[in-house]
Short mmCIF file of C-alpha atoms in Angstrom, two decimals:
data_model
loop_
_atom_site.label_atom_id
_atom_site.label_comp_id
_atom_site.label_asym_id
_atom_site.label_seq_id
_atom_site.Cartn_x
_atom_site.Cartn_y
_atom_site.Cartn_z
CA UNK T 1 12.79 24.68 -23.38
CA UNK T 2 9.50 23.53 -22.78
CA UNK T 3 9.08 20.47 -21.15
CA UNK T 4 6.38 18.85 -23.25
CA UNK T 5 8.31 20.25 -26.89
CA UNK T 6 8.70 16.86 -29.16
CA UNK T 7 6.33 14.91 -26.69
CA UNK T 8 3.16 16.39 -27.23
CA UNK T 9 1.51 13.45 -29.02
CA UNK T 10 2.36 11.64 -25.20
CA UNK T 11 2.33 13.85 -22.81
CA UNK T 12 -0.45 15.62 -21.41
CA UNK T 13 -0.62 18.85 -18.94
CA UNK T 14 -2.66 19.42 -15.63
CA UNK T 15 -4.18 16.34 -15.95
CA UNK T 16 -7.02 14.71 -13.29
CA UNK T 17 -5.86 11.50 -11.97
CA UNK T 18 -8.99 11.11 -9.22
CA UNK T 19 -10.75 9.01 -12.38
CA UNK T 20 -7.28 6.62 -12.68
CA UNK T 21 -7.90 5.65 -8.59
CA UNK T 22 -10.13 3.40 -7.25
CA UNK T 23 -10.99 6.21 -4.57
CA UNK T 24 -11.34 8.50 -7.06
CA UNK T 25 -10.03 11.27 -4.83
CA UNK T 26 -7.31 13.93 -5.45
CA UNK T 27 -6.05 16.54 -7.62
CA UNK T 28 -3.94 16.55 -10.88
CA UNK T 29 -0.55 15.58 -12.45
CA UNK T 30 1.44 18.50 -13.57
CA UNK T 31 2.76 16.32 -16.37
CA UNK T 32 0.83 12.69 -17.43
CA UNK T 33 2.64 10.51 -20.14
CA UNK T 34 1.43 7.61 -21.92
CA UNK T 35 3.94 6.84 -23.61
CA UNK T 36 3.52 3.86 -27.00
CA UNK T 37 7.05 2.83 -27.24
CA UNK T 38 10.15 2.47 -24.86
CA UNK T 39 11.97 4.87 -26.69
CA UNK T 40 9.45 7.55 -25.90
CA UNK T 41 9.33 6.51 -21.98
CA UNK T 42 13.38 6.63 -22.16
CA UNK T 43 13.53 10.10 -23.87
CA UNK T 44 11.06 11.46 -21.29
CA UNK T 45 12.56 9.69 -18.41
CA UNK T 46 16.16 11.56 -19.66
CA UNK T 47 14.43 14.61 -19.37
CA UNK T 48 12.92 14.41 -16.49
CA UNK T 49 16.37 13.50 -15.02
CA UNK T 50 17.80 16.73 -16.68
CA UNK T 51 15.45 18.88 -15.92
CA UNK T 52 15.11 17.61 -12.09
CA UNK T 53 11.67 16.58 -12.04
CA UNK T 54 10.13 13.54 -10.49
CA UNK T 55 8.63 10.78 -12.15
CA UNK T 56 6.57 8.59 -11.07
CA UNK T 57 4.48 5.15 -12.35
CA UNK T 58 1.00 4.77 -11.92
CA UNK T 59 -0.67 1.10 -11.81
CA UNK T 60 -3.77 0.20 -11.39
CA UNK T 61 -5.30 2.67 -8.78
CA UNK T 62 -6.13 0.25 -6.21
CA UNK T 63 -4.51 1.29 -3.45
CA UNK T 64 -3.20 5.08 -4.47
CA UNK T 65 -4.33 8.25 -2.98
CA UNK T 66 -3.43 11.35 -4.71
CA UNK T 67 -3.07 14.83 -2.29
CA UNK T 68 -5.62 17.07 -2.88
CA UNK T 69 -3.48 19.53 -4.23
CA UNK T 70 -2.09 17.30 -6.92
CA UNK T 71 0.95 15.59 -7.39
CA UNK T 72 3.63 18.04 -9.28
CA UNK T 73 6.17 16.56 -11.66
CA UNK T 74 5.30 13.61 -14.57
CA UNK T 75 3.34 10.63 -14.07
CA UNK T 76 3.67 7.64 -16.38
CA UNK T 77 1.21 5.46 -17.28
CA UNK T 78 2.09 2.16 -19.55
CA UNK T 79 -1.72 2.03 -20.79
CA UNK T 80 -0.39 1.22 -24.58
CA UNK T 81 0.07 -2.49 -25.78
CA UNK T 82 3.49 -1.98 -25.93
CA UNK T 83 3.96 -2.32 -22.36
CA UNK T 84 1.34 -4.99 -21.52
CA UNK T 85 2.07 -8.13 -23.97
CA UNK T 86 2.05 -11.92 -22.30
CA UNK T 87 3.71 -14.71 -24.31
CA UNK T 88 4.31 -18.04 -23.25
CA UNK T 89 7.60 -20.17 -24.29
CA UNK T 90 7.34 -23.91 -22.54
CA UNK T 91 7.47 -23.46 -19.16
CA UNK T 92 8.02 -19.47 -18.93
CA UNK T 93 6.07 -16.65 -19.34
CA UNK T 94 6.69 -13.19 -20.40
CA UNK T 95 5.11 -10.24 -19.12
CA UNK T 96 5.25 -6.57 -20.24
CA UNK T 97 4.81 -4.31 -16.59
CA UNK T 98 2.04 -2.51 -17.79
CA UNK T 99 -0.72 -5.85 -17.67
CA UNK T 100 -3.30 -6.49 -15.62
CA UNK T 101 -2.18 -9.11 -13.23
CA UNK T 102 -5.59 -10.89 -13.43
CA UNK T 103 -5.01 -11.24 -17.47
CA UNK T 104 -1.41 -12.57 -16.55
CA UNK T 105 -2.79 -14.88 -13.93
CA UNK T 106 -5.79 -16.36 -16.58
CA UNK T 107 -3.62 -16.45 -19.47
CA UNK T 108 -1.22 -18.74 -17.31
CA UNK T 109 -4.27 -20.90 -16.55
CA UNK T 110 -5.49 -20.82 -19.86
CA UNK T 111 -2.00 -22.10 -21.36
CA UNK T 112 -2.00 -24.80 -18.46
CA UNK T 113 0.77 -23.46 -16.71
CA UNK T 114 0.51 -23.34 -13.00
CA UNK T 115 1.73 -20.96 -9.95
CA UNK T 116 -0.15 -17.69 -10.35
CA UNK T 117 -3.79 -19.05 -10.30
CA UNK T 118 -4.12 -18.09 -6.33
CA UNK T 119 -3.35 -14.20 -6.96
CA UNK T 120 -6.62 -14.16 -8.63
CA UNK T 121 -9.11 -11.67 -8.10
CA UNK T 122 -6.04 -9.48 -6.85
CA UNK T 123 -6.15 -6.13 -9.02
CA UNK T 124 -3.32 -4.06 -10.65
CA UNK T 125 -0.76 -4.32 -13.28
CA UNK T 126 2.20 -6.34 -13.05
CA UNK T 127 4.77 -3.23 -12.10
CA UNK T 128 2.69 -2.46 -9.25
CA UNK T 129 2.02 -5.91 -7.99
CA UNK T 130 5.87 -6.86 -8.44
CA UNK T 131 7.01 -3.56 -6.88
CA UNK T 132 5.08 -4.33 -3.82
CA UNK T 133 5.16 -8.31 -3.68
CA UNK T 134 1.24 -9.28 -4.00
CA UNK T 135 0.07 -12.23 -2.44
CA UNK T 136 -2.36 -14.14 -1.41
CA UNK T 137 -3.62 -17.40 -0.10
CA UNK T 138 0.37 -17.68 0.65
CA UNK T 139 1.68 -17.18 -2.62
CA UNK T 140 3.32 -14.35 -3.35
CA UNK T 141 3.92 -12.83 -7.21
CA UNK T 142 7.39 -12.58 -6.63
CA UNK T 143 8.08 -16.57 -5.86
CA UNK T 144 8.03 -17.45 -9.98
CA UNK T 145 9.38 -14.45 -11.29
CA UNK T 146 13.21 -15.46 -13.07
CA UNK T 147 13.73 -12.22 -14.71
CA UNK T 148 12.52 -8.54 -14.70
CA UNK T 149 13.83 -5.81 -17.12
CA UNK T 150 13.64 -2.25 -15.81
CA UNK T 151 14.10 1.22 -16.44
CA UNK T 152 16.24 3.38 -14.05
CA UNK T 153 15.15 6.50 -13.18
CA UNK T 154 18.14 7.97 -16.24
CA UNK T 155 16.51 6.10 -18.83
CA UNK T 156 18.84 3.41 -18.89
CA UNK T 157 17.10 -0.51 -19.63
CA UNK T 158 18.63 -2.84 -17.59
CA UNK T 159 18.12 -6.88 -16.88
CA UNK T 160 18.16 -8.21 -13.40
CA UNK T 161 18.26 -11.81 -13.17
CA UNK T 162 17.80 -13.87 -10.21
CA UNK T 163 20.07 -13.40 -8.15
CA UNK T 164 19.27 -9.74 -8.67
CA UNK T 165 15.79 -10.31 -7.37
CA UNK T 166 15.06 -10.61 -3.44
CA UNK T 167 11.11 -10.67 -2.50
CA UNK T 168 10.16 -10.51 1.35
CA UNK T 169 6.38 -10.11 2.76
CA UNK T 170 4.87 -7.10 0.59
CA UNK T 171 8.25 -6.20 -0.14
CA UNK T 172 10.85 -6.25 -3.44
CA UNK T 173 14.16 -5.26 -4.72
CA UNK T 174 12.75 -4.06 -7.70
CA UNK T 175 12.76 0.00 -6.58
CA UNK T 176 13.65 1.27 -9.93
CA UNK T 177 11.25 3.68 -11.62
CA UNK T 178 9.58 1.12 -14.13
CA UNK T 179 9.42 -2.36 -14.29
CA UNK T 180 9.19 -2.87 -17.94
CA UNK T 181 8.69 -6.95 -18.21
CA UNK T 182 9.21 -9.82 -15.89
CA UNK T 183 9.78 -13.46 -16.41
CA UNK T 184 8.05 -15.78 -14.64
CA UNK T 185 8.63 -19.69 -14.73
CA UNK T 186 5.76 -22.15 -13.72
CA UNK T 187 5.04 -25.76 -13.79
CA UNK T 188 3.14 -27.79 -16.72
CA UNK T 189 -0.35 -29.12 -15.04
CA UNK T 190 -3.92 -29.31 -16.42
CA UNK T 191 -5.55 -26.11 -17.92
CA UNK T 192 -9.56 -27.07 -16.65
CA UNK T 193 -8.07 -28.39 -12.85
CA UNK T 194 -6.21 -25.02 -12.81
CA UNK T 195 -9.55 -23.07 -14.35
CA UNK T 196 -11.70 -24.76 -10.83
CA UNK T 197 -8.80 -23.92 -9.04
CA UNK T 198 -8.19 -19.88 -10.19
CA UNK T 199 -12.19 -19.63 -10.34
CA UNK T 200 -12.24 -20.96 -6.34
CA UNK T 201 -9.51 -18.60 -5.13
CA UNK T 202 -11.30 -15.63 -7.48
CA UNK T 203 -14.45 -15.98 -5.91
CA UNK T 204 -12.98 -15.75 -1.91
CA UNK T 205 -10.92 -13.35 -2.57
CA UNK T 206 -14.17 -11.17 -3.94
CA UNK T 207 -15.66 -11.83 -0.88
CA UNK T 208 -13.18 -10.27 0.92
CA UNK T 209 -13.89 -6.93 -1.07
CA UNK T 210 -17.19 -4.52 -0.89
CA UNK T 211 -19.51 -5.50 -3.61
CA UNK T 212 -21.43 -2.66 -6.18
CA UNK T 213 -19.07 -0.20 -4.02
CA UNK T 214 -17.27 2.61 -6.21
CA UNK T 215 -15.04 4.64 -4.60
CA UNK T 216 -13.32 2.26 -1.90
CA UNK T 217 -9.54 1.79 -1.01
CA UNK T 218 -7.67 -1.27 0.77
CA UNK T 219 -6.82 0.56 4.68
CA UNK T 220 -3.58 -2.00 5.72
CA UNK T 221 -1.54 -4.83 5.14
CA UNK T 222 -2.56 -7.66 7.47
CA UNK T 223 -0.28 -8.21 10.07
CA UNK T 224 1.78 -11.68 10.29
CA UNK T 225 -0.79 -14.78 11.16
CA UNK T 226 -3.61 -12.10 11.59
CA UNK T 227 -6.34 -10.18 9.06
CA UNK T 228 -6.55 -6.17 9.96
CA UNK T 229 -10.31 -6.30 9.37
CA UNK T 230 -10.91 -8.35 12.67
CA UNK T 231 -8.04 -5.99 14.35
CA UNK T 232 -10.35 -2.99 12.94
CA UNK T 233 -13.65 -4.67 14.69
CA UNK T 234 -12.17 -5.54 17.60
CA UNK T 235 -11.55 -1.82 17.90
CA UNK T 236 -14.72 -1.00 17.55
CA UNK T 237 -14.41 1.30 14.12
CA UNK T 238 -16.95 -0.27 12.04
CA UNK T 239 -18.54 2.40 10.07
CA UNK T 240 -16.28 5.05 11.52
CA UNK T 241 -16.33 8.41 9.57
CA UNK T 242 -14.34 11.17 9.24
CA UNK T 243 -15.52 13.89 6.91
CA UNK T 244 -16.88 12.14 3.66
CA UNK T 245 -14.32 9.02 4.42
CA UNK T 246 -16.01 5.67 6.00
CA UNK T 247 -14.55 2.47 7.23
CA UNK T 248 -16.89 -0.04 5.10
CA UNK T 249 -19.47 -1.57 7.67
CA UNK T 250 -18.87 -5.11 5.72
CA UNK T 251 -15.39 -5.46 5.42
CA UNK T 252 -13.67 -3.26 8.06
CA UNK T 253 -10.17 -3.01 5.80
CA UNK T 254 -11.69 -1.10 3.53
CA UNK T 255 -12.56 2.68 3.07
CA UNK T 256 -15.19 4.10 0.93
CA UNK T 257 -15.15 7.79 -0.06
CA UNK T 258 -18.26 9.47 -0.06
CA UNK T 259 -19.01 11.78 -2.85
CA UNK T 260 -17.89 15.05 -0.38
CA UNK T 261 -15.00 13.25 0.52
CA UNK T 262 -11.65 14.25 0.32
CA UNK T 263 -7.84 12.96 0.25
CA UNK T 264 -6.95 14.07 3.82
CA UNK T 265 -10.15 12.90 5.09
CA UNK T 266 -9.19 9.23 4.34
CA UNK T 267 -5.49 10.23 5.90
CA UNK T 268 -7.12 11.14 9.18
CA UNK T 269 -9.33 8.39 8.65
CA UNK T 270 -6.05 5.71 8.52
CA UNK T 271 -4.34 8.04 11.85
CA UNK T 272 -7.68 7.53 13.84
CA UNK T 273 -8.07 3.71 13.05
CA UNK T 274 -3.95 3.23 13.52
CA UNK T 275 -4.16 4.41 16.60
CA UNK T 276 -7.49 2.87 18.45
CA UNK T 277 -5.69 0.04 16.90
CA UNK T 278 -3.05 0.37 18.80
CA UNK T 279 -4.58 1.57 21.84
CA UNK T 280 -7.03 -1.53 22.01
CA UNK T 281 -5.21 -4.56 20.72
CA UNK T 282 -1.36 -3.44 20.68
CA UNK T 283 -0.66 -3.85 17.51
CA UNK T 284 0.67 -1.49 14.73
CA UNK T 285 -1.26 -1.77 11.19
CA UNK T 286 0.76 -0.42 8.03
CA UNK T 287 -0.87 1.57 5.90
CA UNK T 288 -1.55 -0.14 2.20
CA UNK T 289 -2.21 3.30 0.67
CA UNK T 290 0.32 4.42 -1.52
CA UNK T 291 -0.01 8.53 -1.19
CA UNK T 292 0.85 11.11 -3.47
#
């Protein structure tokens, strides 16, 4: 049987997922899904499972690079509403794995509930962000979260509750295939003070980032007590290029990709910087690109 019969309304073949990065770099999916129900993400998950095929989620594209050559298998995206509702009950809030976390983080605001408001400016969904603990400004996502209901990688929807849930630095238990919804609880506190607040921690985190700049990629996670960009300087990379791939002259954690660039030019890009890193200061930077 064909692997797309009864999901060809969802699922799409040889499709490009450069346009779904923010380094807008790689090849295709052999299979993309975008699934509008849970039903439909089960069934194709089963099959998948039958069939031996991997499966994978895509988030927001911030910090994925696809292979040139494509990634083979399905890729899910949770693009429909389905997957990306927030609703607020008192203190808790509800939401669906496919949301941006910025519309999470300003609805929380907006509804005078406080906790999130310093992970804004951060980009991706809520899956994504959850899978890898986010954080900023020492707050990470995972601190309020009560609750997450997945999807294993059978199709099977399960809840794990607290006690389930264990978040270290960039880090979480949460390693099944989707992250459906999470539950997060925050504290009652005034919805302007929390606006100045979330609008404050937006705009430095902003500056952290290239501005008018398509086409860039986070480099590393920042060491304990230390940022990578100054690590990066220190080593004297600023502006280093390898084929079409640059280490932004601004902010030296970032990479842009020229318009010649390609996948494994930013992968030789990350081994150079690694080690000069290394080399210079002592110190070993982890990669923050998720490759495909």
């Amino acid at each position: 049987m064909e692997f797309t019969a009864g999901f060809e309304h969802f699922v799409r073949t040889d499709e490009a997922l450069a346009p779904y990065t923010w380094l807008k770099l790689g090849g295709s999916a052999e299979y993309f899904a975008e699934p509008t129900t849970i039903d439909e993400l089960a069934a194709v998950v089963k099959r998948c499972r039958e069939n031996e095929i991997p499966a994978r989620v895509l988030g927001g594209g911030a910090n994925l690079l696809v292979h040139d050559e494509g990634v083979p298998g399905l890729v899910i995206q949770l693009s429909h509403p389905t997957f990306s509702g927030i609703s607020i009950d008192g203190n808790r809030m509800t939401v669906g794995g496919g949301a941006k976390l910025s519309h999470a983080v300003s609805t929380a605001v907006g509804g005078g509930l406080a906790g999130l408001e310093a992970l804004a400016g951060i980009p991706g969904t809520i899956g994504g962000a959850l899978h890898g603990n986010a954080g900023a400004n020492g707050v990470d996502v995972g601190q309020r979260v009560v609750e997450a209901t997945v999807m294993t990688r059978s199709g099977e929807v399960l809840t794990r509750t607290a006690q389930d849930l264990q978040f270290t630095y960039r880090q979480s238990s949460l390693d099944e295939l989707v992250i459906l919804s999470a539950v997060f609880e925050l504290e009652p506190a005034d919805a302007q003070e929390l606006t100045r607040r979330m609008q404050k921690f937006w705009i430095v985190q902003k500056a952290t980032q290239p501005g008018g700049t398509d086409n860039v990629g986070y480099l590393f996670f920042d060491p304990p007590g230390l940022a990578a960009s100054s690590l990066i300087e220190q080593s004297g990379l600023k502006g280093t290029k390898v084929g079409g791939a640059e280490i932004c002259a601004e902010h030296a954690n970032f990479v842009i990709a020229g318009d010649d660039a390609t996948a494994s030019d930013v992968i030789r890009l990350a081994e150079l910087v690694q080690s000069r890193v290394k080399e210079v200061t002592g110190m070993d930077l982890k990669c923050q690109l998720t490759v495909w």
